[in-house]
C-alpha positions as MATLAB code, in Angstrom:
seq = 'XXXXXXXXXXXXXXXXXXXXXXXXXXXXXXXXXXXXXXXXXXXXXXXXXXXXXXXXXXXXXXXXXXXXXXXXXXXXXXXXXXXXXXXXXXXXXXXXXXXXXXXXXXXXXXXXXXXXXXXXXXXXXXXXXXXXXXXXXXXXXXXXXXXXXXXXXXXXXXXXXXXXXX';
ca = [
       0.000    0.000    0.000;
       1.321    3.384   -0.985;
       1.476    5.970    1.337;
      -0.097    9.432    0.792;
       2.098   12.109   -0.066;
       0.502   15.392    1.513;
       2.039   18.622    0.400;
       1.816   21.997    2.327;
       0.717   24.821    0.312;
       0.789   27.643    2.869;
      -1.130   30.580    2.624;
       1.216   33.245    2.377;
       1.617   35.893    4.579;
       0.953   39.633    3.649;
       4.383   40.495    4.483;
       5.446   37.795    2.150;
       2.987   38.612   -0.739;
       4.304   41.941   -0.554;
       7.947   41.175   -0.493;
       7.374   38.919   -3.922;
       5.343   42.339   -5.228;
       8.215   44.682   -4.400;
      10.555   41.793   -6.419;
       8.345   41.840   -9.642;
       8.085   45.768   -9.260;
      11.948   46.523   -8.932;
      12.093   44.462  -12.712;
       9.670   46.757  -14.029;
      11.163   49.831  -12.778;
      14.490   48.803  -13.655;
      13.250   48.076  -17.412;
      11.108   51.287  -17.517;
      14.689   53.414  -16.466;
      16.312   51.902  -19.797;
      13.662   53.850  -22.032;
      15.852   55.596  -24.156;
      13.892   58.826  -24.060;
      14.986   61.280  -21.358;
      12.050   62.241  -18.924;
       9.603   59.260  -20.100;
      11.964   56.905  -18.088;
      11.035   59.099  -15.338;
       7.571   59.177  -15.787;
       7.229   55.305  -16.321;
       9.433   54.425  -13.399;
       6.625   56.672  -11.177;
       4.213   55.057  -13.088;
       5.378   51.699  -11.779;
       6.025   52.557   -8.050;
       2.106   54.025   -8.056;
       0.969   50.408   -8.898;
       3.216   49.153   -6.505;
       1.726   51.236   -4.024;
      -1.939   50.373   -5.132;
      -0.719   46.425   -5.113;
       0.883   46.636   -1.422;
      -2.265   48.650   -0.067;
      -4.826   46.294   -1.227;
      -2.658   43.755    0.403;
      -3.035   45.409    3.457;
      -6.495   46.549    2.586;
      -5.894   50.122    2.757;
      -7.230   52.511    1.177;
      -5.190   53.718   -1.840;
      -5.171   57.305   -2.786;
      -3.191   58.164   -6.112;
      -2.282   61.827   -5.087;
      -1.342   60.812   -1.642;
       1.361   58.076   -2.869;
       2.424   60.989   -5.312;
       3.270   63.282   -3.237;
       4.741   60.688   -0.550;
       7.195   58.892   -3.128;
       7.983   62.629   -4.202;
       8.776   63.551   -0.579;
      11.309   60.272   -0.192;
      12.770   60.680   -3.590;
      13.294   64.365   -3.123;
      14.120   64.767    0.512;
      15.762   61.837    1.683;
      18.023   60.995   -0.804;
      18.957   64.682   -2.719;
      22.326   62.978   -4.217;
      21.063   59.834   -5.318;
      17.435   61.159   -6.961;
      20.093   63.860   -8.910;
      22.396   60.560   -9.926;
      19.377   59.099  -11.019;
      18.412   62.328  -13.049;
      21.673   62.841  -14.549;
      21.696   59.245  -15.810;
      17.768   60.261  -17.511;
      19.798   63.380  -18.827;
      22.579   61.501  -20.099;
      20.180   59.540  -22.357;
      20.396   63.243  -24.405;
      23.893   62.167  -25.799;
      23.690   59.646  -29.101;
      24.692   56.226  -28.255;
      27.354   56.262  -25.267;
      24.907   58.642  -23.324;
      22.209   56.301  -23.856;
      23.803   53.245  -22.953;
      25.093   55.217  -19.556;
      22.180   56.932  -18.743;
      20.050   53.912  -19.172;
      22.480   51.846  -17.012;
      22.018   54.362  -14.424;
      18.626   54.886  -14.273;
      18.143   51.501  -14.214;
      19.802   50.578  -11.573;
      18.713   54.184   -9.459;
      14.923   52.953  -10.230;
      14.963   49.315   -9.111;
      16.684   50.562   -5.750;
      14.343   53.677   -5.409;
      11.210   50.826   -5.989;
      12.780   48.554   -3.348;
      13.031   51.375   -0.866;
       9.467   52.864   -1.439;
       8.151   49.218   -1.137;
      10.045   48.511    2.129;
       9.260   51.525    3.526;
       5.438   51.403    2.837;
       5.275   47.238    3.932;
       6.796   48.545    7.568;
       4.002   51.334    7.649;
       1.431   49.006    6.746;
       3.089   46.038    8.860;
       2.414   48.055   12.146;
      -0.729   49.043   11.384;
      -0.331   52.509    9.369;
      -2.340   54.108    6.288;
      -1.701   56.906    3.426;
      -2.696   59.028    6.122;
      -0.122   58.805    8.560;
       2.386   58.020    6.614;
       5.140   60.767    7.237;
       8.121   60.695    5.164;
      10.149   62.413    7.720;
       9.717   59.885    9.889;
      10.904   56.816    7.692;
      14.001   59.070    6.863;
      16.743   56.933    8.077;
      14.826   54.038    7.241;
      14.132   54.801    3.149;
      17.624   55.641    3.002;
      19.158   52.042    4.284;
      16.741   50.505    2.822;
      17.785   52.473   -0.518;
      21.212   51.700   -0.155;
      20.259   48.129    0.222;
      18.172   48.633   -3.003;
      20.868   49.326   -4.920;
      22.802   45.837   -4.152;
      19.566   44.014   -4.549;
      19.002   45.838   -8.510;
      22.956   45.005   -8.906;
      22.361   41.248   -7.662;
      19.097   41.235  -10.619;
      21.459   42.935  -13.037;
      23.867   40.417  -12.692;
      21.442   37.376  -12.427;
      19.808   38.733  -15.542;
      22.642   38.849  -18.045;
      23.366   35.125  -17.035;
];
């Protein structure tokens, strides 16, 4: 008599499902910063971190408000990391200069937007983790946080970089 094999197929957690969202996110950021058109990358990189957003909040079952996250991943981008956002704008400015420009820039950008995602998606799965919402979330606050979380971003994009040209 053959025995029953029973596999496990465990709910996941909502920490978990987000963690796997911020993953799938950071690829599509880190595509969207090799559009060759400066500024576009920009937009579609924002573009992608706004669905992130949406994606983590119904996790949670917040309530998602579009000009809210806006002005929130503005706030991190701009305030808490001044040098790196700029890096990550010169590299969409770069894009301006035929073919080595392009290939930099997009590099860049790339690699600024997956780590910028993976911050913003930390950041936000910590909010939401002890209890927050859009409404309390204050950028200020998460400060120290974003940032380590950024710099850890940008080993994470490097580690996908590398995995993907394999």
């Amino acid at each position: 008599m053959e025995k029953e094999v029973v596999t496990e197929n465990p709910v996941k957690s909502n920490l978990d499902l987000s963690n796997d969202l911020v993953k799938k996110y950071m690829w599509w950021s880190m595509g969207a910063g090799l559009i060759p058109v400066p500024f576009v990358d920009i937009a579609a990189v924002s573009g992608v971190q706004l669905k992130m957003l949406k994606d983590i909040s119904d996790i949670y079952g917040i309530k998602f408000s579009e000009n809210k996250g806006k002005s929130i991943v503005s706030a991190l981008l701009g305030s808490i990391v001044p040098n790196s956002l700029a890096r990550g704008g010169v590299g969409s400015i770069l894009k301006m200069i035929p073919v080595v420009g392009t290939v930099m820039g997009g590099i860049s950008m790339s690699l600024f937007s997956g780590a910028s995602t993976y911050a913003i998606g930390k950041a936000f799965i910590q909010h939401f983790e002890s209890g927050g919402t859009f409404l309390n979330f204050d950028p200020v606050k998460v400060k120290d946080y974003f940032f380590s979380k950024f710099e850890e971003g940008k080993k994470v994009a490097g580690e996908m970089n590398d995995k993907k040209d394999k």
